[in-house]
């Protein structure tokens, strides 16, 4: 929510505008109202990695958008949300002008609504299941925009976190490994159950991918900070620079009295293509690239952890991570920032909005193209990528059309930096040291999907360590399910 919107909440003006607006909308057919457009920074003003692109709905826009919700008897949108948020409930609160109630309705099921409102792939989740999309062939209610609005309103009006629920402290210690959305969500619930929760984080900052992966221009750090402060108020302790499997092992923590564990260590191990020249200087994984920029101030030449600022940058891949990397490279000064993606534009897994924003910012998309090798500049640094054109073949098991190489179509593309963003897998550091912990062939942990318990009874797990690379909302849902599983397990002990 922009500064200008704060005027609306000055005493005296508070109620009039909401009442007047509601009155003026009373006779309006809900389905005739156009979906709200998200106000965005103009592409020419988006040249800093620190400016958030989406600016948030104004209170008037939110109220009008909320009026579109039909309050269906069978709200299919809820089925589309992986954590089953009471979507019509919070939207009706906005429609009646009670924005704080909307935020508390959201928080009954979602501990990070300001984050999810920004980064959830709504177009394939809640909004895809909205009655407007399914039956009316119209644009869905902007559920994500409204979720962000309510959460931002609560935070910006200083209400968030002021009310700390009274907690019965059992003194029982529970350890959480990793401070990403899965770990944070598990910690919040476990603290409310009364456990003494400690989060062990390998890095020097808290938040997992929310901090080191998703850039500030999409998810400002201040949003994550507020959530961390709220957890601290609930009594959660954070220990940074602590790598489970190196600094200490789970057995050491058991000896210190920890009675149960949640592993939410994510999937931070980058995949590479294993093609010739991939170890040349100037070729990064997106994880390394984004972590250096977001966590290590690498874009600032005065820091000890500099990054080479690419002028001609190719990013390999078509997911959110690829979009974040290419848009970061552009903001850091790349004259040409190119996406090389082996399938077609329609099959890109990145959120539609991110692709649209990237196009507006001048990112070049070369779809149905795939790197086959890299060429050295004679001094060990990448100078060219040899690209092979592809054609769309038959659908594969994911339903997307296979990329089939076109013989003889190779060409050379001049580059001085390449960022490989073709997926991640879990780091096997913890599982390698615990032979009893069952893992799949792709190194994800095997769990009981009801309780999130692993093959080791006092260890539960969720998020990307279980799913491979997935989404924030799924990681949070897992964290909350695991907290309930841990509570049940400890009560039975
Ligand atoms: P993570 O967020 O990865 O957190 C795991 C934490 O555990 C890390 O902080 C790590 O340092 C720590 N850790 C690892 N090993 C150890 C250890 N041995 N000891 C102690 N700590 C350890 N999802 C969306 O829904 N929308 C998006 O727009 C989106 N964009 C993305 C953009 C990028 C660049 C990336 C990388 C991912 C994106 N995702 C997005 C995916 C989403 O962020 C992840 O699915 C989610 O963060 C997984 O949460 P997690 O808690 O399981 O793991
Ligand atoms: Fe939609 Fe995500 Fe919010 Fe659920 S959490 S309602 S999927 S935006």
Short mmCIF file of C-alpha atoms and ligand atoms in Angstrom, two decimals, residues 119-121 177-183 200-203 205 207-210 212-215 218 242-245 264-268 287 290 320-321 324 351 354 427 429-430 462-465 468-473 475, ligand 1:
data_model
loop_
_atom_site.label_atom_id
_atom_site.label_comp_id
_atom_site.label_asym_id
_atom_site.label_seq_id
_atom_site.Cartn_x
_atom_site.Cartn_y
_atom_site.Cartn_z
CA UNK A 119 4.63 -14.73 -4.53
CA UNK A 120 1.98 -17.48 -4.68
CA UNK A 121 1.26 -18.71 -8.21
CA UNK A 177 16.65 -27.09 10.98
CA UNK A 178 16.37 -24.31 8.42
CA UNK A 179 14.63 -20.93 8.62
CA UNK A 180 12.77 -20.94 5.29
CA UNK A 181 8.96 -20.77 5.08
CA UNK A 182 8.61 -24.42 6.17
CA UNK A 183 10.71 -23.89 9.32
CA UNK A 200 19.18 -23.57 13.57
CA UNK A 201 20.12 -21.77 10.35
CA UNK A 202 23.24 -22.47 8.30
CA UNK A 203 23.43 -18.96 6.81
CA UNK A 205 20.49 -14.42 7.83
CA UNK A 207 14.35 -16.55 5.96
CA UNK A 208 15.70 -19.19 3.56
CA UNK A 209 14.76 -18.54 -0.07
CA UNK A 210 12.52 -15.66 1.03
CA UNK A 212 18.51 -15.21 -0.25
CA UNK A 213 16.55 -16.22 -3.36
CA UNK A 214 13.53 -14.05 -4.12
CA UNK A 215 14.86 -10.53 -4.79
CA UNK A 218 9.53 -8.88 -5.68
CA UNK A 242 24.89 -23.21 12.56
CA UNK A 243 25.04 -26.06 10.04
CA UNK A 244 23.40 -29.25 11.22
CA UNK A 245 25.69 -32.01 10.02
CA UNK A 264 13.08 -27.79 6.67
CA UNK A 265 16.47 -27.50 5.05
CA UNK A 266 15.11 -26.88 1.55
CA UNK A 267 16.63 -27.87 -1.77
CA UNK A 268 19.63 -25.65 -2.17
CA UNK A 287 21.54 -20.07 -6.28
CA UNK A 290 21.22 -14.66 -6.20
CA UNK A 320 10.80 -18.21 -11.25
CA UNK A 321 14.47 -18.54 -10.33
CA UNK A 324 14.64 -13.49 -10.80
CA UNK A 351 4.62 -17.11 -12.88
CA UNK A 354 7.02 -12.38 -13.69
CA UNK A 427 21.52 -31.11 0.02
CA UNK A 429 24.42 -33.35 4.23
CA UNK A 430 22.01 -34.43 6.97
CA UNK A 462 8.57 -30.69 5.10
CA UNK A 463 9.02 -28.13 2.34
CA UNK A 464 11.52 -28.51 -0.48
CA UNK A 465 13.55 -31.19 1.38
CA UNK A 468 12.17 -31.04 -4.29
CA UNK A 469 11.79 -27.45 -5.56
CA UNK A 470 8.15 -26.46 -4.87
CA UNK A 471 6.43 -23.32 -3.59
CA UNK A 472 6.33 -21.11 -0.50
CA UNK A 473 2.74 -21.96 0.32
CA UNK A 475 6.38 -25.43 2.30
P1 LIG B 1 14.18 -22.87 1.98
O1 LIG B 1 13.41 -21.64 1.75
O2 LIG B 1 15.18 -23.29 0.97
O3 LIG B 1 14.91 -22.76 3.39
C1 LIG B 1 15.78 -23.75 3.86
C2 LIG B 1 16.75 -23.15 4.86
O4 LIG B 1 17.48 -24.21 5.49
C3 LIG B 1 17.80 -22.25 4.23
O5 LIG B 1 17.84 -21.02 4.90
C4 LIG B 1 19.11 -23.03 4.39
O6 LIG B 1 20.23 -22.18 4.55
C5 LIG B 1 18.84 -23.83 5.64
N1 LIG B 1 19.64 -25.05 5.75
C6 LIG B 1 19.92 -25.94 4.77
N2 LIG B 1 20.67 -26.95 5.26
C7 LIG B 1 20.88 -26.67 6.57
C8 LIG B 1 21.60 -27.33 7.61
N3 LIG B 1 22.25 -28.49 7.39
N4 LIG B 1 21.63 -26.76 8.85
C9 LIG B 1 20.98 -25.59 9.09
N5 LIG B 1 20.27 -24.93 8.13
C10 LIG B 1 20.22 -25.47 6.90
N6 LIG B 1 7.90 -20.15 -4.65
C11 LIG B 1 6.72 -19.50 -4.79
O7 LIG B 1 5.72 -19.95 -4.25
N7 LIG B 1 6.62 -18.35 -5.52
C12 LIG B 1 7.71 -17.77 -6.08
O8 LIG B 1 7.59 -16.73 -6.72
C13 LIG B 1 8.97 -18.40 -5.92
N8 LIG B 1 10.09 -17.84 -6.42
C14 LIG B 1 11.31 -18.41 -6.18
C15 LIG B 1 12.46 -17.77 -6.60
C16 LIG B 1 13.70 -18.33 -6.31
C17 LIG B 1 14.93 -17.59 -6.75
C18 LIG B 1 13.80 -19.58 -5.66
C19 LIG B 1 15.14 -20.21 -5.38
C20 LIG B 1 12.66 -20.23 -5.25
C21 LIG B 1 11.41 -19.65 -5.48
N9 LIG B 1 10.23 -20.26 -5.04
C22 LIG B 1 9.02 -19.62 -5.19
C23 LIG B 1 10.26 -21.55 -4.33
C24 LIG B 1 10.15 -21.35 -2.82
O9 LIG B 1 10.91 -20.25 -2.41
C25 LIG B 1 10.58 -22.61 -2.09
O10 LIG B 1 9.74 -23.66 -2.50
C26 LIG B 1 10.48 -22.45 -0.56
O11 LIG B 1 11.28 -21.39 -0.11
C27 LIG B 1 10.89 -23.74 0.16
O12 LIG B 1 10.87 -23.49 1.52
P2 LIG B 1 11.72 -24.37 2.55
O13 LIG B 1 11.45 -23.77 3.89
O14 LIG B 1 11.44 -25.79 2.33
O15 LIG B 1 13.25 -24.16 2.15
#
